[in-house]
CSV table of C-alpha atoms in Angstrom, one decimal:
chain,number,residue,atom,x,y,z
A,151,UNK,CA,-13.3,6.6,-20.5
A,152,UNK,CA,-15.3,4.3,-19.2
A,153,UNK,CA,-18.1,4.8,-16.8
A,154,UNK,CA,-18.0,4.1,-13.4
A,155,UNK,CA,-19.8,1.0,-12.1
A,156,UNK,CA,-20.4,-2.7,-11.6
A,157,UNK,CA,-17.6,-4.1,-13.5
A,158,UNK,CA,-15.9,-7.9,-13.7
A,159,UNK,CA,-11.9,-8.3,-13.7
A,160,UNK,CA,-10.4,-7.4,-16.4
A,161,UNK,CA,-6.4,-7.1,-17.7
A,162,UNK,CA,-4.6,-4.2,-15.4
A,163,UNK,CA,-2.6,-1.3,-16.8
A,164,UNK,CA,1.1,-1.4,-17.9
A,165,UNK,CA,4.3,-2.1,-16.1
A,166,UNK,CA,7.3,-0.1,-15.0
A,167,UNK,CA,7.8,2.1,-12.2
A,168,UNK,CA,4.4,4.0,-12.6
A,169,UNK,CA,2.6,0.6,-12.3
A,170,UNK,CA,1.2,2.4,-9.7
A,171,UNK,CA,0.3,5.7,-9.9
A,172,UNK,CA,-3.0,6.0,-9.5
A,173,UNK,CA,-5.1,9.8,-11.0
A,174,UNK,CA,-7.7,11.7,-9.3
A,175,UNK,CA,-8.0,14.4,-11.9
A,176,UNK,CA,-10.1,17.0,-10.3
A,177,UNK,CA,-7.8,17.5,-7.8
A,178,UNK,CA,-4.4,16.9,-9.3
A,179,UNK,CA,-3.4,14.4,-7.7
A,180,UNK,CA,-1.0,11.1,-8.7
A,181,UNK,CA,-1.3,8.7,-6.1
A,182,UNK,CA,1.7,6.5,-5.4
A,183,UNK,CA,-0.6,3.0,-4.3
A,184,UNK,CA,2.2,0.5,-3.2
A,185,UNK,CA,0.9,-3.0,-2.9
A,186,UNK,CA,0.8,-3.7,1.1
A,187,UNK,CA,0.3,0.2,2.0
A,188,UNK,CA,-3.3,0.3,1.4
A,189,UNK,CA,-3.4,0.4,-2.3
A,190,UNK,CA,-6.6,-1.7,-1.9
A,191,UNK,CA,-8.7,1.4,0.1
A,192,UNK,CA,-7.0,4.2,-1.7
A,193,UNK,CA,-8.4,2.5,-4.7
A,194,UNK,CA,-11.7,2.2,-3.6
A,195,UNK,CA,-11.6,5.7,-2.4
A,196,UNK,CA,-10.8,6.3,-6.4
A,197,UNK,CA,-14.0,4.4,-7.4
A,198,UNK,CA,-16.0,6.8,-4.4
A,199,UNK,CA,-14.7,9.9,-5.9
A,200,UNK,CA,-16.1,9.3,-9.5
A,201,UNK,CA,-19.6,7.9,-8.2
A,202,UNK,CA,-18.9,4.0,-8.4
A,203,UNK,CA,-21.8,3.0,-6.3
A,204,UNK,CA,-20.2,-0.5,-5.5
A,205,UNK,CA,-17.0,1.4,-4.3
A,206,UNK,CA,-17.0,-1.6,-1.7
A,207,UNK,CA,-16.3,-4.0,-3.9
A,208,UNK,CA,-12.9,-5.6,-5.4
A,209,UNK,CA,-11.0,-2.9,-7.3
A,210,UNK,CA,-8.3,-4.0,-8.9
A,211,UNK,CA,-8.5,-4.1,-12.4
A,212,UNK,CA,-12.0,-2.7,-12.8
A,213,UNK,CA,-12.2,-0.5,-16.0
A,214,UNK,CA,-13.3,2.2,-14.4
A,215,UNK,CA,-9.9,2.5,-12.3
A,216,UNK,CA,-7.8,1.3,-15.3
A,217,UNK,CA,-8.2,4.4,-16.7
A,218,UNK,CA,-7.4,6.4,-14.1
A,219,UNK,CA,-3.4,5.0,-13.9
A,220,UNK,CA,-0.7,6.9,-15.3
A,221,UNK,CA,0.9,4.3,-17.4
A,222,UNK,CA,-1.8,3.5,-19.3
A,223,UNK,CA,-2.2,7.4,-20.7
A,224,UNK,CA,-0.3,8.4,-23.8
A,225,UNK,CA,3.4,9.4,-23.8
A,226,UNK,CA,2.7,12.9,-24.2
A,227,UNK,CA,0.2,13.1,-21.2
A,228,UNK,CA,2.4,11.7,-18.9
A,229,UNK,CA,4.9,14.1,-19.6
A,230,UNK,CA,2.2,17.1,-19.3
A,231,UNK,CA,1.5,15.8,-16.0
A,232,UNK,CA,5.0,15.2,-14.9
A,233,UNK,CA,5.8,18.9,-15.5
A,234,UNK,CA,2.9,20.7,-14.6
A,235,UNK,CA,3.2,21.8,-10.7
A,236,UNK,CA,-0.1,22.3,-10.5
A,237,UNK,CA,-0.4,18.2,-10.3
A,238,UNK,CA,0.6,16.9,-6.5
A,239,UNK,CA,2.1,13.6,-6.5
A,240,UNK,CA,1.8,11.8,-3.1
A,241,UNK,CA,2.5,8.4,-1.3
A,242,UNK,CA,2.3,6.7,1.8
A,243,UNK,CA,5.5,4.1,3.5
A,244,UNK,CA,5.4,1.7,5.6
A,245,UNK,CA,7.5,-0.1,8.5
A,246,UNK,CA,9.0,-2.5,6.0
A,247,UNK,CA,9.5,-4.9,8.6
A,248,UNK,CA,5.8,-4.9,9.1
A,249,UNK,CA,5.0,-4.6,5.1
A,250,UNK,CA,7.1,-7.5,4.4
A,251,UNK,CA,5.8,-9.9,7.3
A,252,UNK,CA,2.2,-8.9,5.8
A,253,UNK,CA,3.6,-10.2,2.6
A,254,UNK,CA,3.9,-13.1,4.0
A,255,UNK,CA,1.3,-14.2,5.5
A,256,UNK,CA,-1.4,-12.5,2.9
A,257,UNK,CA,0.8,-14.7,-0.1
A,258,UNK,CA,2.8,-17.4,0.8
A,259,UNK,CA,1.3,-18.4,4.3
A,260,UNK,CA,-2.6,-17.5,3.5
A,261,UNK,CA,-5.2,-19.4,5.7
A,262,UNK,CA,-7.1,-19.5,2.6
A,263,UNK,CA,-5.4,-22.9,0.8
A,264,UNK,CA,-6.6,-21.5,-2.9
A,265,UNK,CA,-3.9,-18.9,-2.3
A,266,UNK,CA,-1.3,-20.9,-0.5
A,267,UNK,CA,-1.4,-23.0,-3.7
A,268,UNK,CA,-1.5,-20.6,-6.0
A,269,UNK,CA,1.8,-19.1,-4.6
A,270,UNK,CA,3.4,-22.7,-4.2
A,271,UNK,CA,2.4,-23.3,-8.0
A,272,UNK,CA,4.1,-20.2,-9.4
A,273,UNK,CA,7.4,-20.7,-7.6
A,274,UNK,CA,7.7,-24.7,-7.7
A,275,UNK,CA,7.3,-25.5,-4.2
A,276,UNK,CA,5.3,-28.2,-2.8
A,277,UNK,CA,4.8,-26.8,0.8
A,278,UNK,CA,4.2,-23.5,2.7
A,279,UNK,CA,8.0,-22.4,3.5
A,280,UNK,CA,8.9,-20.6,6.7
A,281,UNK,CA,9.2,-17.3,7.1
A,282,UNK,CA,13.0,-17.5,7.9
A,283,UNK,CA,13.2,-19.7,4.4
A,284,UNK,CA,11.0,-17.1,2.6
A,285,UNK,CA,13.6,-14.2,3.9
A,286,UNK,CA,16.8,-16.6,2.9
A,287,UNK,CA,15.2,-16.8,-0.3
A,288,UNK,CA,15.2,-13.3,-0.9
A,289,UNK,CA,18.4,-13.0,0.2
A,290,UNK,CA,19.7,-15.1,-2.7
A,291,UNK,CA,21.1,-13.8,-5.7
A,292,UNK,CA,18.5,-13.6,-8.4
A,293,UNK,CA,19.8,-15.3,-11.9
A,294,UNK,CA,18.5,-13.5,-14.4
A,295,UNK,CA,16.4,-10.3,-14.8
A,296,UNK,CA,13.7,-10.0,-16.3
A,297,UNK,CA,12.5,-13.2,-15.7
A,298,UNK,CA,11.7,-16.1,-18.0
A,299,UNK,CA,9.3,-18.6,-18.4
A,300,UNK,CA,11.9,-20.9,-17.7
A,301,UNK,CA,13.3,-19.6,-14.8
A,302,UNK,CA,10.0,-18.1,-12.9
A,303,UNK,CA,9.7,-20.7,-10.8
A,304,UNK,CA,12.1,-20.5,-7.6
A,305,UNK,CA,14.4,-18.3,-9.5
A,306,UNK,CA,11.5,-15.6,-9.6
A,307,UNK,CA,11.6,-15.7,-5.4
A,308,UNK,CA,15.5,-15.0,-5.0
A,309,UNK,CA,16.5,-11.2,-4.7
A,310,UNK,CA,14.4,-8.1,-3.4
A,311,UNK,CA,15.0,-5.9,-6.7
A,312,UNK,CA,12.9,-4.5,-9.9
A,313,UNK,CA,11.8,-8.1,-10.3
A,314,UNK,CA,10.6,-8.7,-7.2
A,315,UNK,CA,6.9,-9.5,-6.2
A,316,UNK,CA,5.1,-6.2,-6.2
A,317,UNK,CA,4.1,-7.7,-2.7
A,318,UNK,CA,7.6,-7.5,-1.3
A,319,UNK,CA,9.6,-5.3,-4.2
A,320,UNK,CA,11.0,-2.6,-2.2
A,321,UNK,CA,8.7,0.4,-1.7
A,322,UNK,CA,11.2,3.3,-3.3
A,323,UNK,CA,11.2,0.9,-6.6
A,324,UNK,CA,7.1,2.4,-7.2
A,325,UNK,CA,6.1,5.3,-9.1
A,326,UNK,CA,9.8,6.8,-9.3
A,327,UNK,CA,10.6,7.4,-5.6
A,328,UNK,CA,13.6,6.5,-6.3
A,329,UNK,CA,14.3,8.3,-9.1
A,330,UNK,CA,12.0,11.4,-8.6
A,331,UNK,CA,12.2,11.9,-5.2
A,332,UNK,CA,11.8,15.6,-5.1
A,333,UNK,CA,8.3,15.5,-7.6
A,334,UNK,CA,6.9,14.3,-4.2
A,335,UNK,CA,5.0,16.8,-2.3
A,336,UNK,CA,3.4,14.8,0.0
A,337,UNK,CA,5.3,11.3,1.9
A,338,UNK,CA,3.7,9.8,4.7
A,339,UNK,CA,3.8,6.7,7.2
A,340,UNK,CA,0.8,4.4,7.3
A,341,UNK,CA,1.9,4.8,11.2
A,342,UNK,CA,0.2,8.0,11.2
A,343,UNK,CA,-2.3,7.1,8.0
A,344,UNK,CA,-5.3,8.7,10.2
A,345,UNK,CA,-4.1,12.3,10.4
A,346,UNK,CA,-2.1,12.4,7.3
A,347,UNK,CA,-4.3,11.0,4.7
A,348,UNK,CA,-7.2,13.8,6.1
A,349,UNK,CA,-4.0,16.3,5.4
A,350,UNK,CA,-3.1,15.4,2.2
A,351,UNK,CA,-6.5,14.8,1.0
A,352,UNK,CA,-7.8,18.6,2.9
A,353,UNK,CA,-4.4,20.3,0.9
A,354,UNK,CA,-5.6,18.9,-3.1
A,355,UNK,CA,-9.7,19.9,-2.1
A,356,UNK,CA,-11.0,16.1,-1.7
A,357,UNK,CA,-11.4,16.6,2.1
A,358,UNK,CA,-14.5,18.6,2.0
A,359,UNK,CA,-15.5,17.0,-1.4
A,360,UNK,CA,-15.7,13.4,-0.6
A,361,UNK,CA,-13.1,12.6,2.0
A,362,UNK,CA,-15.5,13.0,5.0
A,363,UNK,CA,-18.3,12.0,3.4
A,364,UNK,CA,-16.9,8.6,2.6
A,365,UNK,CA,-18.2,5.5,5.0
A,366,UNK,CA,-16.9,2.2,4.8
A,367,UNK,CA,-17.9,-1.3,7.0
A,368,UNK,CA,-15.8,-3.9,7.9
A,369,UNK,CA,-19.0,-6.6,8.1
A,370,UNK,CA,-19.4,-9.4,5.3
A,371,UNK,CA,-22.5,-9.8,6.0
A,372,UNK,CA,-23.3,-6.2,5.0
A,373,UNK,CA,-21.0,-6.2,1.6
A,374,UNK,CA,-24.1,-8.5,0.3
A,375,UNK,CA,-23.0,-9.8,-3.3
A,376,UNK,CA,-20.3,-11.5,-5.0
A,377,UNK,CA,-18.1,-8.9,-4.2
A,378,UNK,CA,-18.2,-7.4,-7.9
A,379,UNK,CA,-21.0,-6.1,-9.0
A,380,UNK,CA,-23.7,-6.9,-6.9
A,381,UNK,CA,-21.9,-4.8,-3.5
A,382,UNK,CA,-24.1,-1.7,-2.3
A,383,UNK,CA,-22.9,1.2,-0.8
A,384,UNK,CA,-22.7,0.7,2.6
A,385,UNK,CA,-26.1,2.2,4.7
A,386,UNK,CA,-25.3,4.2,8.3
A,387,UNK,CA,-27.6,2.4,10.8
A,388,UNK,CA,-28.8,3.8,13.5
A,389,UNK,CA,-26.4,5.8,16.0
A,390,UNK,CA,-23.7,5.4,13.1
A,391,UNK,CA,-22.1,8.6,11.9
A,392,UNK,CA,-20.0,9.3,8.9
A,393,UNK,CA,-16.7,8.3,9.7
A,394,UNK,CA,-15.0,9.7,7.1
A,395,UNK,CA,-11.9,8.3,4.5
A,396,UNK,CA,-9.2,6.4,6.9
A,397,UNK,CA,-10.4,7.7,10.1
A,398,UNK,CA,-10.6,5.9,13.1
A,399,UNK,CA,-13.9,4.3,14.8
A,400,UNK,CA,-14.6,6.1,18.0
A,401,UNK,CA,-15.7,3.3,20.6
A,402,UNK,CA,-16.9,3.4,23.9
A,403,UNK,CA,-14.4,2.6,26.5
A,404,UNK,CA,-16.3,-0.5,27.6
A,405,UNK,CA,-16.2,-2.2,24.0
A,406,UNK,CA,-13.6,-5.1,24.8
A,407,UNK,CA,-12.9,-5.3,20.9
A,408,UNK,CA,-10.8,-1.9,21.5
A,409,UNK,CA,-7.1,-2.9,20.6
A,410,UNK,CA,-4.9,0.1,22.1
A,411,UNK,CA,-1.5,-1.6,22.9
A,412,UNK,CA,2.2,-1.1,22.6
A,413,UNK,CA,4.3,-3.0,20.3
A,414,UNK,CA,7.8,-3.1,20.4
A,415,UNK,CA,10.3,-5.4,18.2
A,416,UNK,CA,14.0,-5.0,17.9
A,417,UNK,CA,14.2,-0.9,18.6
A,418,UNK,CA,11.2,-0.5,16.8
A,419,UNK,CA,8.3,0.6,19.2
A,420,UNK,CA,4.8,1.6,17.4
A,421,UNK,CA,1.1,1.9,18.9
A,422,UNK,CA,-1.2,-0.4,17.9
A,423,UNK,CA,-4.9,1.0,17.6
A,424,UNK,CA,-8.1,0.1,16.3
A,425,UNK,CA,-9.0,1.8,13.3
A,426,UNK,CA,-11.1,1.5,10.5
A,427,UNK,CA,-8.7,0.5,8.1
A,428,UNK,CA,-7.1,-3.0,9.8
A,429,UNK,CA,-4.5,-4.8,8.1
A,430,UNK,CA,-6.5,-8.3,7.5
A,431,UNK,CA,-3.5,-10.3,8.0
A,432,UNK,CA,-2.7,-8.6,11.5
A,433,UNK,CA,0.9,-8.2,10.7
A,434,UNK,CA,1.7,-6.0,13.2
A,435,UNK,CA,0.5,-8.1,16.5
A,436,UNK,CA,2.6,-10.4,15.0
A,437,UNK,CA,6.1,-9.2,14.6
A,438,UNK,CA,7.7,-10.5,17.4
A,439,UNK,CA,6.6,-14.0,17.1
A,440,UNK,CA,8.1,-14.1,13.4
A,441,UNK,CA,10.8,-11.7,13.9
A,442,UNK,CA,11.7,-14.2,16.8
A,443,UNK,CA,15.8,-14.1,16.6
A,444,UNK,CA,18.0,-10.2,15.9
A,445,UNK,CA,19.7,-12.0,13.0
A,446,UNK,CA,16.2,-12.3,11.1
A,447,UNK,CA,15.4,-8.7,11.8
A,448,UNK,CA,19.3,-7.6,10.8
A,449,UNK,CA,18.6,-9.4,7.4
A,450,UNK,CA,15.3,-7.9,6.4
A,451,UNK,CA,16.8,-4.6,7.3
A,452,UNK,CA,20.1,-4.9,5.2
A,453,UNK,CA,17.5,-6.4,1.8
A,454,UNK,CA,15.4,-3.0,2.5
A,455,UNK,CA,18.1,-0.8,2.9
A,456,UNK,CA,17.0,2.0,1.0
A,457,UNK,CA,13.3,1.6,2.1
A,458,UNK,CA,14.7,2.2,5.6
A,459,UNK,CA,16.3,5.5,4.8
A,460,UNK,CA,13.1,6.7,3.9
A,461,UNK,CA,11.2,5.5,6.5
A,462,UNK,CA,13.5,6.7,9.7
A,463,UNK,CA,13.1,9.8,8.2
A,464,UNK,CA,9.3,9.8,8.5
A,465,UNK,CA,8.2,7.3,10.9
A,466,UNK,CA,8.2,9.6,14.1
A,467,UNK,CA,7.1,12.8,11.9
A,468,UNK,CA,3.6,13.9,12.8
A,469,UNK,CA,3.2,16.0,9.3
A,470,UNK,CA,3.5,15.2,5.8
A,471,UNK,CA,6.8,15.5,4.3
A,472,UNK,CA,7.7,16.9,0.9
A,473,UNK,CA,10.0,15.0,-1.2
A,474,UNK,CA,12.5,17.7,-1.5
A,475,UNK,CA,13.2,17.9,2.2
A,476,UNK,CA,13.7,14.7,2.2
A,477,UNK,CA,15.7,14.2,-0.5
A,478,UNK,CA,18.0,16.8,0.7
A,479,UNK,CA,18.6,14.6,3.6
A,480,UNK,CA,19.5,11.3,1.8
A,481,UNK,CA,21.7,13.3,-0.9
A,482,UNK,CA,24.7,15.9,-0.4
A,483,UNK,CA,24.2,16.4,-4.0
A,484,UNK,CA,20.4,17.1,-3.5
A,485,UNK,CA,20.9,19.3,-0.1
A,486,UNK,CA,23.3,21.4,-2.1
A,487,UNK,CA,20.2,21.8,-4.6
A,488,UNK,CA,17.8,22.9,-2.3
A,489,UNK,CA,19.9,25.7,-0.7
A,490,UNK,CA,20.7,27.2,-3.8
């Protein structure tokens, strides 16, 4: 295995439904890192656990991470992990409405011109499409799958299926969630990430060893370097304390930057709180302005019907759920098997 540390971008792992399963070997944790559901932070934490000093740098496709991807392992090793009850599979699910908007703001309507142009070039567009246009494309029927170079352009934007871009592909299409839901020991909701991620790490023995010592800064001035090899571990400033992985920043009530509001969109109500892992697109605060008509919201709910079935079971639950528990609620067959 390559040693942890600095590295430039290289090719990622393989593909398929297990492409985004990352492994914490010592804890026997197989974590499903779904794009737009905090995958970057979990990859950074993985690198922190294996001793990478530049763990705050851009983690995707680094050799020390690629070595911990489930789909890069030989088949007999994969089967050993799948069949070993000591290995715990875990995943977090995000509100499908919020996740899709975050993907649009991050990839389609990015503030960075280069990102917007890259998207337009990939999909044969000559302008930045509106959010409604984006959703309409996703609702169109795809002509072929898998995609070929000839039809990758606009046809690649059509359809919400296995061939969809990972950033807006249904969450239940990742990591075997749709095939082996009962195999998952822990499934949580991104809205409850602070205490649920801590509970997960405590369950597998990673909180006391690494989680509570994790330090992260959101100050780009402190993250000096190229973003790849020169980012040094963040230092504690005077008066600072270790917060821990994905824990809320405790601020004085007089801090004008503290955001603790309640947002309503459609029939969904959620508390917005200022945590150490705010989403860079601020999609949650923009829900009302983009989902500005009931028909648009309903269309997204239909497109992501499978995700919503799972999300509705966990969104209001304070504790982590098990895949067996959720499967028994989603399937009469699984329910009868669980009873037996």
